[in-house]
Tab-separated table of C-alpha atoms and ligand atoms in Angstrom:
chain	number	residue	atom	x	y	z
D	1	MET	CA	9.943	32.051	-5.516
D	2	ARG	CA	10.761	28.897	-3.523
D	3	ALA	CA	13.720	26.882	-4.814
D	4	ILE	CA	15.927	24.076	-3.568
D	5	VAL	CA	19.428	25.489	-3.681
D	6	LEU	CA	22.616	23.428	-3.362
D	7	THR	CA	25.035	25.658	-1.507
D	8	SER	CA	27.920	23.260	-0.855
D	9	ILE	CA	28.960	19.705	-1.667
D	10	ASP	CA	26.770	17.721	0.713
D	11	PRO	CA	23.389	16.072	0.014
D	12	LEU	CA	22.082	17.672	3.198
D	13	CYS	CA	23.000	21.166	1.929
D	14	LEU	CA	19.931	21.193	-0.301
D	15	GLN	CA	17.965	23.981	1.336
D	16	GLU	CA	14.695	25.575	0.424
D	17	GLN	CA	15.339	29.283	-0.126
D	18	ASN	CA	13.450	32.290	-1.426
D	19	VAL	CA	15.221	33.398	-4.597
D	20	PRO	CA	14.272	35.978	-7.270
D	21	ALA	CA	11.824	34.605	-9.862
D	22	PRO	CA	13.551	34.151	-13.239
D	23	THR	CA	12.733	36.358	-16.216
D	24	PRO	CA	12.819	35.032	-19.779
D	25	GLY	CA	15.347	36.364	-22.279
D	26	PRO	CA	14.781	36.390	-26.052
D	27	GLY	CA	13.577	32.968	-27.247
D	28	GLN	CA	12.994	31.778	-23.686
D	29	VAL	CA	9.926	31.019	-21.578
D	30	VAL	CA	9.125	30.695	-17.885
D	31	VAL	CA	7.557	27.374	-16.904
D	32	SER	CA	5.689	27.390	-13.576
D	33	LEU	CA	6.392	23.882	-12.411
D	34	ARG	CA	3.742	21.516	-11.097
D	35	ALA	CA	6.201	18.689	-10.453
D	36	ALA	CA	9.877	17.833	-10.832
D	37	ALA	CA	11.781	14.552	-10.511
D	38	LEU	CA	15.183	13.416	-9.301
D	39	ASN	CA	17.906	11.639	-11.240
D	40	HIS	CA	21.053	9.918	-10.057
D	41	ARG	CA	22.843	12.904	-11.595
D	42	ASP	CA	21.475	15.126	-8.791
D	43	LEU	CA	22.980	12.729	-6.259
D	44	TRP	CA	26.385	12.658	-8.015
D	45	ILE	CA	26.427	16.478	-7.951
D	46	THR	CA	25.558	16.755	-4.251
D	47	LYS	CA	28.417	14.328	-3.534
D	48	GLY	CA	30.895	16.275	-5.679
D	49	GLN	CA	31.201	13.315	-8.094
D	50	TYR	CA	30.357	15.223	-11.276
D	51	SER	CA	32.519	17.336	-13.531
D	52	GLY	CA	32.308	21.140	-13.713
D	53	ILE	CA	30.272	21.709	-10.542
D	54	ARG	CA	29.295	25.370	-10.017
D	55	LEU	CA	27.558	26.510	-6.844
D	56	PRO	CA	25.159	27.764	-5.685
D	57	VAL	CA	22.728	26.155	-8.080
D	58	VAL	CA	19.118	25.038	-8.310
D	59	LEU	CA	19.351	21.330	-9.222
D	60	GLY	CA	16.779	19.346	-11.228
D	61	SER	CA	16.661	18.221	-14.852
D	62	ASP	CA	13.102	16.885	-14.949
D	63	GLY	CA	10.017	19.034	-14.825
D	64	ALA	CA	6.476	19.568	-16.055
D	65	GLY	CA	4.298	22.627	-15.687
D	66	VAL	CA	2.507	25.529	-17.331
D	67	VAL	CA	4.095	28.245	-19.504
D	68	THR	CA	3.450	31.524	-17.684
D	69	ALA	CA	5.755	34.106	-19.323
D	70	LEU	CA	7.279	34.548	-22.761
D	71	GLY	CA	10.498	36.215	-23.825
D	72	GLU	CA	10.894	38.309	-26.959
D	73	GLY	CA	10.190	36.418	-30.171
D	74	VAL	CA	8.418	33.422	-28.576
D	75	SER	CA	5.136	32.266	-30.132
D	76	SER	CA	2.212	33.494	-28.007
D	77	ALA	CA	0.539	30.089	-28.588
D	78	TRP	CA	2.681	28.688	-25.750
D	79	LEU	CA	1.168	30.928	-23.060
D	80	GLY	CA	-0.868	28.770	-20.657
D	81	SER	CA	0.231	25.505	-22.324
D	82	GLU	CA	0.866	22.389	-20.250
D	83	VAL	CA	4.361	21.209	-21.108
D	84	ILE	CA	7.185	18.853	-20.274
D	85	ILE	CA	10.755	20.065	-20.622
D	86	TYR	CA	13.486	18.609	-22.865
D	87	PRO	CA	16.398	18.526	-20.400
D	88	SER	CA	19.342	19.102	-22.789
D	89	LEU	CA	20.532	22.613	-23.579
D	90	GLU	CA	22.359	23.360	-26.843
D	91	TRP	CA	22.768	19.771	-28.081
D	92	GLY	CA	24.359	21.161	-31.255
D	93	PRO	CA	24.115	20.331	-34.963
D	94	ASP	CA	25.298	16.689	-35.002
D	95	PRO	CA	22.611	14.139	-34.034
D	96	GLU	CA	25.275	11.513	-33.269
D	97	VAL	CA	27.151	13.492	-30.564
D	98	PRO	CA	26.381	16.619	-28.540
D	99	GLY	CA	28.507	19.688	-29.290
D	100	PRO	CA	30.918	21.457	-26.921
D	101	ALA	CA	28.245	23.828	-25.548
D	102	HIS	CA	25.894	20.960	-24.549
D	103	ARG	CA	24.635	21.128	-20.976
D	104	ILE	CA	22.050	19.291	-18.910
D	105	LEU	CA	19.405	21.431	-17.226
D	106	GLY	CA	20.021	21.724	-13.463
D	107	MET	CA	23.760	22.587	-13.239
D	108	PRO	CA	25.383	24.755	-14.294
D	109	ASP	CA	22.051	26.320	-15.400
D	110	ASP	CA	19.411	26.558	-12.661
D	111	GLY	CA	16.989	23.631	-12.914
D	112	THR	CA	13.550	22.395	-12.038
D	113	LEU	CA	13.623	22.026	-8.235
D	114	ALA	CA	11.867	25.381	-7.970
D	115	GLU	CA	8.517	27.033	-8.496
D	116	GLN	CA	9.703	28.385	-11.861
D	117	VAL	CA	12.402	27.645	-14.418
D	118	VAL	CA	13.550	29.469	-17.549
D	119	VAL	CA	14.167	27.333	-20.654
D	120	PRO	CA	14.389	27.967	-24.406
D	121	GLU	CA	11.087	27.748	-26.304
D	122	ALA	CA	12.699	24.924	-28.309
D	123	ASN	CA	12.808	22.795	-25.129
D	124	LEU	CA	9.025	22.683	-24.736
D	125	VAL	CA	6.916	19.685	-25.676
D	126	ARG	CA	3.204	19.531	-24.967
D	127	LYS	CA	2.381	17.254	-22.025
D	128	PRO	CA	0.652	14.033	-23.127
D	129	ALA	CA	-2.917	14.280	-21.828
D	130	HIS	CA	-2.940	10.777	-20.309
D	131	LEU	CA	-0.075	11.573	-17.931
D	132	SER	CA	-0.574	13.063	-14.478
D	133	TRP	CA	1.748	15.927	-13.522
D	134	GLU	CA	3.828	13.493	-11.481
D	135	GLU	CA	4.148	11.041	-14.393
D	136	ALA	CA	4.940	13.854	-16.822
D	137	ALA	CA	7.726	15.137	-14.552
D	138	ALA	CA	9.115	11.592	-14.246
D	139	LEU	CA	9.484	11.168	-17.997
D	140	PRO	CA	12.061	13.551	-19.520
D	141	LEU	CA	15.652	12.548	-18.705
D	142	ALA	CA	15.028	8.848	-18.060
D	143	GLY	CA	12.687	8.505	-21.052
D	144	LEU	CA	15.116	10.256	-23.374
D	145	THR	CA	18.120	8.198	-22.218
D	146	ALA	CA	16.148	4.953	-22.480
D	147	TYR	CA	14.771	5.781	-25.939
D	148	ARG	CA	18.160	6.638	-27.418
D	149	ALA	CA	19.766	3.585	-25.749
D	150	LEU	CA	17.227	1.315	-27.470
D	151	ARG	CA	17.711	3.148	-30.770
D	152	ARG	CA	21.505	2.824	-30.498
D	153	GLY	CA	20.990	-0.844	-29.578
D	154	ARG	CA	18.835	-1.410	-32.711
D	155	LEU	CA	16.166	-3.293	-30.747
D	156	ARG	CA	13.818	-5.278	-32.967
D	157	PRO	CA	10.433	-6.793	-32.061
D	158	GLY	CA	10.761	-10.330	-30.717
D	159	GLU	CA	14.315	-9.815	-29.461
D	160	THR	CA	15.364	-10.343	-25.852
D	161	VAL	CA	16.809	-7.432	-23.866
D	162	LEU	CA	18.477	-7.601	-20.460
D	163	VAL	CA	17.951	-4.577	-18.185
D	164	PRO	CA	20.135	-4.838	-15.046
D	165	GLY	CA	19.133	-2.976	-11.858
D	166	ILE	CA	15.464	-2.582	-12.762
D	167	GLY	CA	14.784	-0.245	-9.830
D	168	GLY	CA	16.475	2.680	-11.602
D	169	GLY	CA	14.634	5.564	-13.228
D	170	VAL	CA	16.235	4.907	-16.610
D	171	SER	CA	15.993	1.115	-16.405
D	172	THR	CA	12.247	1.153	-15.685
D	173	MET	CA	11.799	3.325	-18.801
D	174	VAL	CA	13.994	0.951	-20.859
D	175	MET	CA	11.741	-1.915	-19.761
D	176	LEU	CA	8.486	-0.065	-20.578
D	177	LEU	CA	9.689	1.065	-24.009
D	178	ALA	CA	11.214	-2.322	-24.876
D	179	ARG	CA	7.983	-4.136	-23.924
D	180	HIS	CA	5.997	-1.641	-25.983
D	181	LEU	CA	8.316	-2.273	-28.951
D	182	GLY	CA	7.596	-6.021	-28.720
D	183	ALA	CA	10.724	-7.286	-26.944
D	184	ARG	CA	11.116	-9.928	-24.208
D	185	VAL	CA	12.603	-8.292	-21.114
D	186	LEU	CA	14.933	-9.923	-18.571
D	187	VAL	CA	15.813	-7.987	-15.420
D	188	THR	CA	17.973	-8.069	-12.311
D	189	SER	CA	17.538	-6.247	-9.019
D	190	GLY	CA	18.927	-6.170	-5.507
D	191	SER	CA	15.354	-6.420	-4.213
D	192	ALA	CA	12.890	-9.334	-4.480
D	193	ASP	CA	10.015	-6.857	-4.183
D	194	LYS	CA	11.294	-4.857	-7.189
D	195	LEU	CA	11.564	-8.118	-9.183
D	196	ARG	CA	7.896	-8.825	-8.395
D	197	ARG	CA	6.921	-5.326	-9.495
D	198	ALA	CA	8.951	-5.682	-12.699
D	199	ALA	CA	7.166	-8.965	-13.444
D	200	ALA	CA	3.828	-7.165	-13.069
D	201	LEU	CA	5.074	-4.626	-15.640
D	202	GLY	CA	5.927	-7.377	-18.131
D	203	ALA	CA	9.446	-8.586	-17.266
D	204	GLU	CA	9.644	-12.272	-18.194
D	205	VAL	CA	12.583	-13.338	-16.015
D	206	GLY	CA	14.038	-11.619	-12.951
D	207	VAL	CA	17.025	-12.610	-10.819
D	208	CYS	CA	18.588	-11.043	-7.756
D	209	HIS	CA	21.963	-9.461	-8.614
D	210	THR	CA	23.170	-9.989	-5.048
D	211	GLU	CA	23.420	-13.741	-5.804
D	212	PRO	CA	27.012	-14.550	-6.879
D	213	ASP	CA	25.808	-16.657	-9.853
D	214	TRP	CA	22.987	-14.312	-10.969
D	215	ASP	CA	24.198	-14.434	-14.574
D	216	ALA	CA	24.083	-18.258	-14.702
D	217	GLN	CA	20.622	-18.214	-13.085
D	218	LEU	CA	19.419	-15.685	-15.624
D	219	LEU	CA	20.640	-17.744	-18.594
D	220	ALA	CA	19.144	-20.938	-17.197
D	221	ARG	CA	15.742	-19.326	-16.665
D	222	ALA	CA	15.651	-17.305	-19.909
D	223	GLY	CA	16.556	-20.311	-22.055
D	224	ARG	CA	18.750	-18.272	-24.393
D	225	PRO	CA	21.135	-15.324	-24.073
D	226	PRO	CA	19.895	-11.770	-24.603
D	227	ASP	CA	20.321	-10.108	-27.997
D	228	LEU	CA	20.825	-6.750	-26.300
D	229	VAL	CA	21.879	-5.515	-22.850
D	230	VAL	CA	21.085	-1.923	-21.811
D	231	ASP	CA	23.229	-1.231	-18.767
D	232	GLY	CA	23.556	1.740	-16.425
D	233	ALA	CA	25.277	-0.125	-13.579
D	234	GLY	CA	28.786	-0.493	-15.055
D	235	GLY	CA	31.422	-2.243	-12.911
D	236	ASP	CA	31.126	-6.022	-12.657
D	237	THR	CA	27.611	-5.909	-14.171
D	238	PHE	CA	28.942	-4.438	-17.410
D	239	ALA	CA	31.800	-6.980	-17.488
D	240	ARG	CA	29.322	-9.852	-17.076
D	241	ALA	CA	26.997	-8.362	-19.705
D	242	LEU	CA	29.732	-8.938	-22.300
D	243	ALA	CA	29.787	-12.608	-21.298
D	244	LEU	CA	25.998	-12.944	-21.154
D	245	VAL	CA	24.970	-11.375	-24.457
D	246	ARG	CA	24.706	-13.674	-27.487
D	247	PRO	CA	27.496	-13.770	-30.114
D	248	GLY	CA	26.864	-10.921	-32.533
D	249	GLY	CA	24.793	-9.118	-29.887
D	250	ARG	CA	24.865	-5.524	-28.654
D	251	VAL	CA	25.663	-3.988	-25.257
D	252	VAL	CA	24.623	-0.371	-24.700
D	253	THR	CA	26.115	1.471	-21.728
D	254	TYR	CA	24.722	4.721	-20.351
D	255	GLY	CA	25.959	4.744	-16.733
D	256	ALA	CA	28.464	3.466	-14.215
D	257	THR	CA	26.714	3.559	-10.844
D	258	LEU	CA	29.037	0.773	-9.640
D	259	GLY	CA	32.172	2.442	-11.030
D	260	PRO	CA	34.772	1.254	-13.582
D	261	ALA	CA	34.634	-2.177	-15.224
D	262	ARG	CA	37.417	-4.752	-15.637
D	263	VAL	CA	36.585	-5.987	-19.086
D	264	GLU	CA	37.706	-9.185	-20.842
D	265	VAL	CA	38.484	-7.506	-24.170
D	266	ARG	CA	38.738	-10.811	-26.036
D	267	ARG	CA	35.040	-11.436	-25.512
D	268	ILE	CA	34.236	-8.360	-27.571
D	269	PHE	CA	36.119	-9.435	-30.682
D	270	TRP	CA	35.621	-13.205	-30.458
D	271	LYS	CA	31.874	-12.724	-30.051
D	272	GLN	CA	31.732	-9.955	-32.686
D	273	LEU	CA	29.930	-7.686	-30.206
D	274	ASP	CA	28.818	-4.121	-30.706
D	275	VAL	CA	29.529	-2.072	-27.552
D	276	LEU	CA	27.763	1.265	-27.754
D	277	GLY	CA	27.778	4.291	-25.471
D	278	THR	CA	24.919	6.736	-25.195
D	279	THR	CA	24.185	9.950	-23.309
D	280	MET	CA	20.942	11.958	-23.273
D	281	GLY	CA	19.509	12.507	-26.786
D	282	THR	CA	18.636	15.011	-29.476
D	283	PRO	CA	15.569	17.294	-29.509
D	284	ALA	CA	14.113	15.091	-32.274
D	285	GLU	CA	14.628	11.935	-30.184
D	286	PHE	CA	12.912	13.620	-27.235
D	287	ARG	CA	9.868	14.434	-29.377
D	288	GLN	CA	9.855	10.886	-30.817
D	289	MET	CA	10.040	9.419	-27.297
D	290	VAL	CA	7.144	11.545	-26.047
D	291	ALA	CA	5.089	10.648	-29.151
D	292	LEU	CA	5.746	6.936	-28.524
D	293	VAL	CA	4.724	7.277	-24.865
D	294	GLU	CA	1.566	9.122	-25.930
D	295	ALA	CA	0.628	6.681	-28.708
D	296	GLY	CA	1.226	3.681	-26.442
D	297	GLY	CA	-0.472	5.211	-23.396
D	298	LEU	CA	2.713	4.405	-21.447
D	299	ARG	CA	3.138	5.678	-17.892
D	300	PRO	CA	6.566	6.147	-16.275
D	301	VAL	CA	6.924	4.264	-12.991
D	302	VAL	CA	6.583	6.761	-10.127
D	303	ASP	CA	8.072	5.409	-6.902
D	304	THR	CA	7.181	8.174	-4.453
D	305	THR	CA	5.918	11.744	-4.558
D	306	LEU	CA	7.095	14.146	-1.858
D	307	PRO	CA	6.680	17.907	-1.369
D	308	LEU	CA	9.495	20.025	-2.857
D	309	ALA	CA	10.615	21.029	0.646
D	310	GLU	CA	11.509	17.366	1.307
D	311	THR	CA	14.007	17.119	-1.562
D	312	ALA	CA	16.921	16.205	0.730
D	313	SER	CA	15.102	13.166	2.129
D	314	ALA	CA	13.875	12.258	-1.380
D	315	LEU	CA	17.511	12.225	-2.502
D	316	GLN	CA	18.434	9.987	0.413
D	317	ARG	CA	15.929	7.442	-0.897
D	318	LEU	CA	17.894	7.400	-4.172
D	319	ASP	CA	21.181	7.154	-2.287
D	320	ARG	CA	19.937	4.062	-0.446
D	321	GLY	CA	18.698	2.569	-3.750
D	322	GLU	CA	15.222	2.070	-2.283
D	323	GLN	CA	13.273	3.435	-5.245
D	324	MET	CA	11.468	1.520	-7.974
D	325	GLY	CA	11.329	4.060	-10.798
D	326	LYS	CA	11.267	7.800	-10.274
D	327	VAL	CA	11.184	9.900	-7.123
D	328	VAL	CA	8.977	12.933	-7.813
D	329	LEU	CA	8.673	16.307	-6.045
D	330	ARG	CA	5.257	17.996	-5.939
D	331	ILE	CA	5.588	21.756	-6.436
D	332	SER	CA	2.097	23.188	-6.857
D	333	SER	CA	-1.365	21.837	-7.529
V	401	NAP	N1	24.421	8.791	-19.988
V	401	NAP	C1	23.282	9.390	-19.662
V	401	NAP	O1	22.731	10.195	-20.402
V	401	NAP	C2	22.628	9.037	-18.361
V	401	NAP	C3	21.299	9.392	-18.140
V	401	NAP	C4	20.696	9.007	-16.958
V	401	NAP	C5	21.420	8.315	-16.015
V	401	NAP	N2	22.733	8.027	-16.230
V	401	NAP	C6	23.492	7.234	-15.243
V	401	NAP	O2	22.871	5.950	-15.190
V	401	NAP	C7	22.847	5.462	-13.867
V	401	NAP	C8	21.402	5.208	-13.444
V	401	NAP	O3	20.740	6.465	-13.363
V	401	NAP	P1	19.277	6.569	-12.736
V	401	NAP	O4	18.953	8.001	-12.594
V	401	NAP	O5	18.348	5.660	-13.464
V	401	NAP	O6	19.620	5.982	-11.280
V	401	NAP	P2	18.754	5.455	-10.096
V	401	NAP	O7	17.300	5.718	-10.348
V	401	NAP	O8	19.376	5.972	-8.853
V	401	NAP	O9	18.983	3.885	-10.182
V	401	NAP	C9	20.161	3.249	-9.843
V	401	NAP	C10	19.902	1.757	-9.846
V	401	NAP	O10	21.148	1.063	-9.874
V	401	NAP	C11	20.829	-0.269	-9.632
V	401	NAP	N3	21.925	-1.061	-9.084
V	401	NAP	C12	22.522	-0.919	-7.899
V	401	NAP	N4	23.428	-1.900	-7.735
V	401	NAP	C13	23.383	-2.670	-8.842
V	401	NAP	C14	24.078	-3.835	-9.275
V	401	NAP	N5	24.998	-4.436	-8.504
V	401	NAP	N6	23.790	-4.344	-10.488
V	401	NAP	C15	22.851	-3.776	-11.262
V	401	NAP	N7	22.155	-2.662	-10.909
V	401	NAP	C16	22.435	-2.120	-9.714
V	401	NAP	C17	19.695	-0.271	-8.621
V	401	NAP	O11	18.699	-1.147	-9.098
V	401	NAP	P3	17.972	-2.179	-8.103
V	401	NAP	O12	17.438	-1.326	-7.008
V	401	NAP	O13	16.922	-2.818	-8.923
V	401	NAP	O14	19.005	-3.136	-7.606
V	401	NAP	C18	19.231	1.196	-8.619
V	401	NAP	O15	17.850	1.330	-8.598
V	401	NAP	C19	23.574	6.512	-13.021
V	401	NAP	O16	24.937	6.120	-12.893
V	401	NAP	C20	23.453	7.793	-13.838
V	401	NAP	O17	24.488	8.696	-13.585
V	401	NAP	C21	23.338	8.368	-17.394
């Protein structure tokens, strides 16, 4: 089968190769992928900025396709089903934290940037009928992270949530889910065009985070501070989120694209803040997220769709921060 294999630490070392098609072990299935999607994680790995890198590997955590082979003990009802893939492997027994064997599909285990992938039967969820293959492939990792972040942040209808860097795959999903749950959404972006697109998707206030006083502008335009911030940027953005959020508010962090933060610790205790970390999510949260997307008719924001063979240039789009939402790879029709 065709697969995009990372052979050494360099985004340009993502080469299409012919590799043996995978065979399912007991409890596993083969999914023939129609589409896959990129995450910032793939970029971190190609740059060597991720722990436990093992090469060569087929990257890719997001995928949607058709079940075409079953391992021993798998229900025959799955054969021919259209599915999306839960991207965590072996979360473990505790819903609050993943166990020591937890892994994310697409390193060290071979992932979805290929014609076929092997996953446990337990990782299959039926594809919502209203989603195209591209939208279905865009949903898993970003949707799961966004859903758990909002759950950890205890978002309630009518509250105001700030989502910095709205161009990101996760942040666009945070915005869609928060709007669906009845929240007001404030956003920032480095791009005026992305702010316009966020407004069309329901963001009430948007400011450009390249302006030195973006936080003051945001407060002035929103009229009151956010109850919740869901941040994947880290760095100075995370530090300012602690200042921006209302007293008694919550700040959920799931990423550090900008690197470490210099935090004014006193803000956290004087303002009685809850600072919460989150990573991925449980199998139950994944099913709940997909059910919410299905019930609400929500569609993940797809930025671009490129053929699988153009994965390296798709990843460069992420590296330049040009995307609004998810960059998707088309695998077969
Ligand atoms: N913990 C987890 O489970 C988990 C899951 C998924 C992702 N992550 C992490 O979360 C981060 C985002 O992942 P992703 O896949 O959504 O990435 P992505 O699609 O590449 O998005 C990154 C976004 O960062 C934003 N950004 C850049 N500079 C910024 C700034 N100064 N202030 C605010 N935002 C800024 C940009 O938004 P604009 O273009 O709008 O400026 C950009 O679109 C990554 O660090 C990733 O490793 C963690």
